[in-house]
Short mmCIF file of C-alpha atoms in Angstrom, two decimals:
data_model
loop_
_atom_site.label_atom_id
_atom_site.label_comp_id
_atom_site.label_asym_id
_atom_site.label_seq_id
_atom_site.Cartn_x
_atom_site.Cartn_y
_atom_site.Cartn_z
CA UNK A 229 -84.26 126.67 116.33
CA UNK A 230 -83.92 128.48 113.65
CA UNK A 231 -80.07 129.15 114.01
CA UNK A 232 -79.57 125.18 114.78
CA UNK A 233 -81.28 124.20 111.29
CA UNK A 234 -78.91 126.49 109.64
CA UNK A 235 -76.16 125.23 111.00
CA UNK A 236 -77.45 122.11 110.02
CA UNK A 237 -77.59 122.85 106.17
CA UNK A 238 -74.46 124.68 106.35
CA UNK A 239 -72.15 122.33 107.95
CA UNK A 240 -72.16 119.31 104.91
CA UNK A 241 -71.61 121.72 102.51
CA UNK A 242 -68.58 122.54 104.28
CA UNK A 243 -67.50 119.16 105.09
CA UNK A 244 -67.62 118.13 101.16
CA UNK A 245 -65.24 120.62 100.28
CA UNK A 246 -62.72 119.77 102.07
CA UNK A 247 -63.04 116.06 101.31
CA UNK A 248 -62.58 117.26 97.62
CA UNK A 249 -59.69 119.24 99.38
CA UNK A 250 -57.92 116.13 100.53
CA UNK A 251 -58.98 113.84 97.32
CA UNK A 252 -56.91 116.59 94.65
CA UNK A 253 -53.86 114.61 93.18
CA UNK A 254 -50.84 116.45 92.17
CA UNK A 255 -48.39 115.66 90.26
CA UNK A 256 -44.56 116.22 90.38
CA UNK A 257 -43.10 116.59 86.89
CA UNK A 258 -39.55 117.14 85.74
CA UNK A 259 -39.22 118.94 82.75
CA UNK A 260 -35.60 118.63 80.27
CA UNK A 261 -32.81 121.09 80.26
CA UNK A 262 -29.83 120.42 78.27
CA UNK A 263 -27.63 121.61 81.20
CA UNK A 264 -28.05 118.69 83.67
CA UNK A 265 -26.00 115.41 82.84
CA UNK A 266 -27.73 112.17 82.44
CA UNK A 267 -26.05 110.65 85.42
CA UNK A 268 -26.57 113.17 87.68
CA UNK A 269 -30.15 113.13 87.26
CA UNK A 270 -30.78 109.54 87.78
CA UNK A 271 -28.69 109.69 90.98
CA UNK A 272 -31.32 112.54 92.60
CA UNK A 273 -34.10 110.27 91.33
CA UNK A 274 -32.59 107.99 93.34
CA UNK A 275 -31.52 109.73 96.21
CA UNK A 276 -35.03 111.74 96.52
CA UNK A 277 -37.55 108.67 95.75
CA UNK A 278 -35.40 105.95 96.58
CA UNK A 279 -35.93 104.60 93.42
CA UNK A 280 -33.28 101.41 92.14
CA UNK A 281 -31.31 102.55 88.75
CA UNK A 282 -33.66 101.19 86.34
CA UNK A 283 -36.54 102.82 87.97
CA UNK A 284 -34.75 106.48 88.08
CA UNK A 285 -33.20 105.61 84.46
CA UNK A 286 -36.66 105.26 82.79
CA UNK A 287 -37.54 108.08 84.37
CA UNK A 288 -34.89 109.81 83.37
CA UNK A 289 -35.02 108.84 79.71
CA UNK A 290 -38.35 110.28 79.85
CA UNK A 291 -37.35 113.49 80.71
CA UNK A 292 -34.62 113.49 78.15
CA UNK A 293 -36.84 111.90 75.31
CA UNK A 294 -40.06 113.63 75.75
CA UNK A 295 -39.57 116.55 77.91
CA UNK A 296 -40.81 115.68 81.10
CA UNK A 297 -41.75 113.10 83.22
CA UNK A 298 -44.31 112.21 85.87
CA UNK A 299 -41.83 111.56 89.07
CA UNK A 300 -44.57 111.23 92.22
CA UNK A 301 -48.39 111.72 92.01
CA UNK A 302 -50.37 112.04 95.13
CA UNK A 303 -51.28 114.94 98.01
CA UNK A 304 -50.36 118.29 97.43
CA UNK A 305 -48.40 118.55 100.59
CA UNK A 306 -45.80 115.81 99.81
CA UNK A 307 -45.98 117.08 96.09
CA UNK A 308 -45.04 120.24 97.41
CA UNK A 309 -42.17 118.64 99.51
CA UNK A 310 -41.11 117.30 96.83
CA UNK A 311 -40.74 119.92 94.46
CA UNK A 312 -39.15 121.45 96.55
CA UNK A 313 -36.66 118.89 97.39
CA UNK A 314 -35.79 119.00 93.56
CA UNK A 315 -35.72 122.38 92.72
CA UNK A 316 -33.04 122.30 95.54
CA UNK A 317 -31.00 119.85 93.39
CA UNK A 318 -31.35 122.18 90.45
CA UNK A 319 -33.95 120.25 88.34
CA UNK A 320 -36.84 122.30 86.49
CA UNK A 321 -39.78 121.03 88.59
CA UNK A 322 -43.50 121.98 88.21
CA UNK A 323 -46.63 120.62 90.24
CA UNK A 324 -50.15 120.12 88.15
CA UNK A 325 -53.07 119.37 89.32
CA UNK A 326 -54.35 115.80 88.20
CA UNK A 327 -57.50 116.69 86.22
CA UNK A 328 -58.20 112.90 85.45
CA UNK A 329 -58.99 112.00 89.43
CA UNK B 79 -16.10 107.21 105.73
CA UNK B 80 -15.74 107.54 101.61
CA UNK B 81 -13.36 110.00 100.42
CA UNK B 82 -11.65 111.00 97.33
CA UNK B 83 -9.21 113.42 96.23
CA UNK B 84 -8.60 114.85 92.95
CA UNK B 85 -5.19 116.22 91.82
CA UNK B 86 -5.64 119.26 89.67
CA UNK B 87 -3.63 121.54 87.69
CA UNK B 88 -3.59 125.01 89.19
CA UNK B 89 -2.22 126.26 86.15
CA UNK B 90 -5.55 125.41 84.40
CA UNK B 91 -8.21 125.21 87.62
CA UNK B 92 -6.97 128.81 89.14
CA UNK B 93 -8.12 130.91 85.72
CA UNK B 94 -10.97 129.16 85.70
CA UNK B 95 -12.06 130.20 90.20
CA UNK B 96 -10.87 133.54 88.96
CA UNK B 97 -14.07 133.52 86.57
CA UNK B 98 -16.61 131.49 88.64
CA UNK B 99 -15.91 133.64 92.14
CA UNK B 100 -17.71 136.31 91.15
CA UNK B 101 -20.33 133.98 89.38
CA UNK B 102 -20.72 132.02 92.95
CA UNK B 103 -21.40 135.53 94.50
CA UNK B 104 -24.35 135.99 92.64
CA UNK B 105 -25.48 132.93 93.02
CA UNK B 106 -25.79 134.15 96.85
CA UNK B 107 -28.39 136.33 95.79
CA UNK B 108 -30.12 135.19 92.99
CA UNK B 109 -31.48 131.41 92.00
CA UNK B 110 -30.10 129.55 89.14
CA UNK B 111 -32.95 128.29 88.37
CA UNK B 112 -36.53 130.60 89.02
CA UNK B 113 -39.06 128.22 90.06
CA UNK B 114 -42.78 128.15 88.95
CA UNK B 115 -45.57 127.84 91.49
CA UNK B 116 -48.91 126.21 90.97
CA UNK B 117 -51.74 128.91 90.55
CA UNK B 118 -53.39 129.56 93.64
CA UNK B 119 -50.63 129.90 96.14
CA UNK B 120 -50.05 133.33 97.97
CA UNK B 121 -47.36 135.77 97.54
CA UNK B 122 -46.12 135.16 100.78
CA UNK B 123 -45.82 130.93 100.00
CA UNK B 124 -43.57 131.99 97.47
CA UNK B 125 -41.63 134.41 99.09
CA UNK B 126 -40.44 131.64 101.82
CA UNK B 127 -39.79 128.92 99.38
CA UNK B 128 -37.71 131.33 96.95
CA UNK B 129 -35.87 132.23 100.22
CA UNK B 130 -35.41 128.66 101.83
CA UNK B 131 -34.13 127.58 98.04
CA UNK B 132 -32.07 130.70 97.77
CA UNK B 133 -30.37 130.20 101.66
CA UNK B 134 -29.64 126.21 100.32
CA UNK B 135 -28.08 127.05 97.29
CA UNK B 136 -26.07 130.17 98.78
CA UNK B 137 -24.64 127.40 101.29
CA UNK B 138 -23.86 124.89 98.59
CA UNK B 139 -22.07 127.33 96.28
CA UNK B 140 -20.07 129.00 99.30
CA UNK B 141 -18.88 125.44 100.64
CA UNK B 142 -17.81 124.38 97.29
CA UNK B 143 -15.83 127.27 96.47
CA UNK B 144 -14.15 126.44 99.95
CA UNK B 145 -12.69 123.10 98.49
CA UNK B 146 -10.27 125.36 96.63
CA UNK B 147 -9.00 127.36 99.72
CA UNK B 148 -5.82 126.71 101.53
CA UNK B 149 -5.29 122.60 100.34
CA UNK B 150 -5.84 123.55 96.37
CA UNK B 151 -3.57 126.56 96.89
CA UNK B 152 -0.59 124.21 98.66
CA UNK B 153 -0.85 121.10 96.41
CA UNK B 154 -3.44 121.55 93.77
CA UNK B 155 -5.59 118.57 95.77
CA UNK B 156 -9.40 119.11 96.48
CA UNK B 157 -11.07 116.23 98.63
CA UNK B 158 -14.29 115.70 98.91
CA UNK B 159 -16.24 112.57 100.97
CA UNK B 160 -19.53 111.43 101.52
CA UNK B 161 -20.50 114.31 103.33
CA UNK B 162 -19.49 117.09 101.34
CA UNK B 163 -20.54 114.71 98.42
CA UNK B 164 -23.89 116.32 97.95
CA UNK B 165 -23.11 120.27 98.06
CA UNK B 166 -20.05 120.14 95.86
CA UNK B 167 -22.76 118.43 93.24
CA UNK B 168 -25.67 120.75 93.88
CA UNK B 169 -23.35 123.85 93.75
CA UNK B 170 -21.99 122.04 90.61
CA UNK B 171 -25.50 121.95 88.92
CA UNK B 172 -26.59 125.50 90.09
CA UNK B 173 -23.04 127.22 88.43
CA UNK B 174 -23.71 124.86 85.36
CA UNK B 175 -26.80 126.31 84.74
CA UNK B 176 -26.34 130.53 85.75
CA UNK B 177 -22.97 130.19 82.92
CA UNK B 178 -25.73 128.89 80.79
CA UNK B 179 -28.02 131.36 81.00
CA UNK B 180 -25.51 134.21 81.02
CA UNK B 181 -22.84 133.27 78.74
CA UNK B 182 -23.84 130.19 76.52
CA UNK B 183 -27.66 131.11 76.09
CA UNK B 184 -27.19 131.34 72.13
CA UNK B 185 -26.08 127.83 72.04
CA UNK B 186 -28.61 125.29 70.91
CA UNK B 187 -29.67 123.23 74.04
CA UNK B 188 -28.89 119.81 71.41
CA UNK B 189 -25.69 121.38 70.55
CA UNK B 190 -24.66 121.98 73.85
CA UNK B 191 -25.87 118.13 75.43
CA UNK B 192 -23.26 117.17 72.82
CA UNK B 193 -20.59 118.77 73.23
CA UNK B 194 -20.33 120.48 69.41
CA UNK B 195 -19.60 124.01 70.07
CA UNK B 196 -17.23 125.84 67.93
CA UNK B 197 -15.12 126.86 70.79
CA UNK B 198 -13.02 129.00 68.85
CA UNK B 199 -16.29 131.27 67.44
CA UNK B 200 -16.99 131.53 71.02
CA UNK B 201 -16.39 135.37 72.89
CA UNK B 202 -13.28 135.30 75.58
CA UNK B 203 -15.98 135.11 77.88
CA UNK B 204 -18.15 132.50 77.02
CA UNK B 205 -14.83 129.99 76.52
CA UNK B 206 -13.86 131.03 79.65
CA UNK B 207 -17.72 129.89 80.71
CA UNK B 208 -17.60 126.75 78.75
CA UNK B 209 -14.42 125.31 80.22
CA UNK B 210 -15.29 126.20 83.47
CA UNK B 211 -19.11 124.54 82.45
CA UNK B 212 -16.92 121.50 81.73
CA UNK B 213 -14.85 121.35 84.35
CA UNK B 214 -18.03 121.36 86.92
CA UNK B 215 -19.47 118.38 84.60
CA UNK B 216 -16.25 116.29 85.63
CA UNK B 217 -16.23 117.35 89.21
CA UNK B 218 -19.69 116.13 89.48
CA UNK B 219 -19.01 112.57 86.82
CA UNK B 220 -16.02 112.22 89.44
CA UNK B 221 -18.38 112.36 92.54
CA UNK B 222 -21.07 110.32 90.99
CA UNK B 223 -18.69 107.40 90.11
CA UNK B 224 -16.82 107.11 92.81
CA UNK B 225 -18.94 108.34 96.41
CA UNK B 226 -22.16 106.89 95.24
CA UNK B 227 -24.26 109.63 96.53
CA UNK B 228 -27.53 107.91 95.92
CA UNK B 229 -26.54 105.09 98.01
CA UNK B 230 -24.42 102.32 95.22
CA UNK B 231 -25.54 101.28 92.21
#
């Protein structure tokens, strides 16, 4: 009995942490570097988010204007995929944790 | 199938591969671009995904050096199509970036997105670097305009 109610108390404890886990938002930002041309960074906006060329040209502008840009916000598996993806194409890409959720 | 081909001028192009092969080598072994990992993850994490972005660009930068083998050498033509689209830019970006860190790191990063360097204050080096920079920026304005690579505009 005495094992079972422990398991009891333990076992929600557990549970909410990995809810928390699952809720964390990250966020995929692109940061400026004064190597990469303007075009070629809206096309692997496009090409990576599927994003039309007004989309990926705000986006882009963003980057170039203020130094970085918020490109994809959500679990940190796909954030991670997609970091990666970029990085790949040669764009300065970080992942941060979204504080605000 | 798109494809284009671009007529170049050995007499200027092969001066410039003489510089960027051994640049392309060490982009074999070392990333253009060092990338920065969230806190938390283990060395290990970032051992694979330096490696898997190191094997990529490796690839990309030995392909494109292979668009200026046996064709460029007989008639000064590279081609390049829908498939090959996306390496020649990626190896494009990579190069771009290790001659900036190596050779054109002094220059301002506003100085540079314009185009307003004193090339004649430069070393024999880093003009050798900058034209080459600049003849990887019209490769890749070529590619852009004409293949479409994110799928037309």
């Amino acid at each position: 009995m005495k094992m079972g109610s422990s398991s009891t108390k333990t076992t929600p404890v557990e549970q909410t942490d990995t809810l928390h886990g699952l809720a964390d938002v990250w966020k995929v930002i692109v940061l400026n570097d004064p190597v990469n041309l303007m075009s070629y960074v809206v096309m692997v906006f496009r090409k990576v988010f599927g994003y039309g060329e007004d989309k990926a040209r705000k986006h882009m502008l963003e980057v170039h204007e203020q130094g970085r840009s918020v490109l994809w916000a959500g679990p940190r598996e796909r954030a991670e995929a997609y970091a990666f993806t970029l990085q790949n194409w040669q764009l300065t890409t970080v992942l941060e944790k979204d504080e605000t959720n | 199938m798109k494809r284009i081909e671009i007529k170049l001028s050995q007499q200027v192009v092969s001066p410039l591969l003489d510089f960027l092969k051994p640049v392309v080598r060490e982009l074999g072994s070392s990333l253009a671009l060092d990338p920065v990992f969230p806190e938390g993850e283990d060395s290990s994490f970032e051992e694979t995904w330096r490696g898997d972005l190191l094997a990529s660009q490796s690839g990309d930068v030995s392909s494109f050096l292979e668009l200026f083998d046996r064709e460029f050498v007989e008639d000064g033509t590279i081609r390049i199509d829908d498939d090959s689209a996306d390496f020649v830019l990626r190896a494009a970006a990579a190069i771009r970036l290790h001659l900036r860190a190596r050779w054109l790191r002094d220059v301002p990063g506003e100085i540079l997105e314009k185009g307003e360097l004193a090339y004649d204050s430069l070393s024999p080096d880093s003009r050798q670097a900058y034209a080459s920079y600049l003849f990887l920026a019209t490769i890749q304005e070529i590619v852009i305009q004409h293949l479409e690579p994110a799928g037309g505009r």
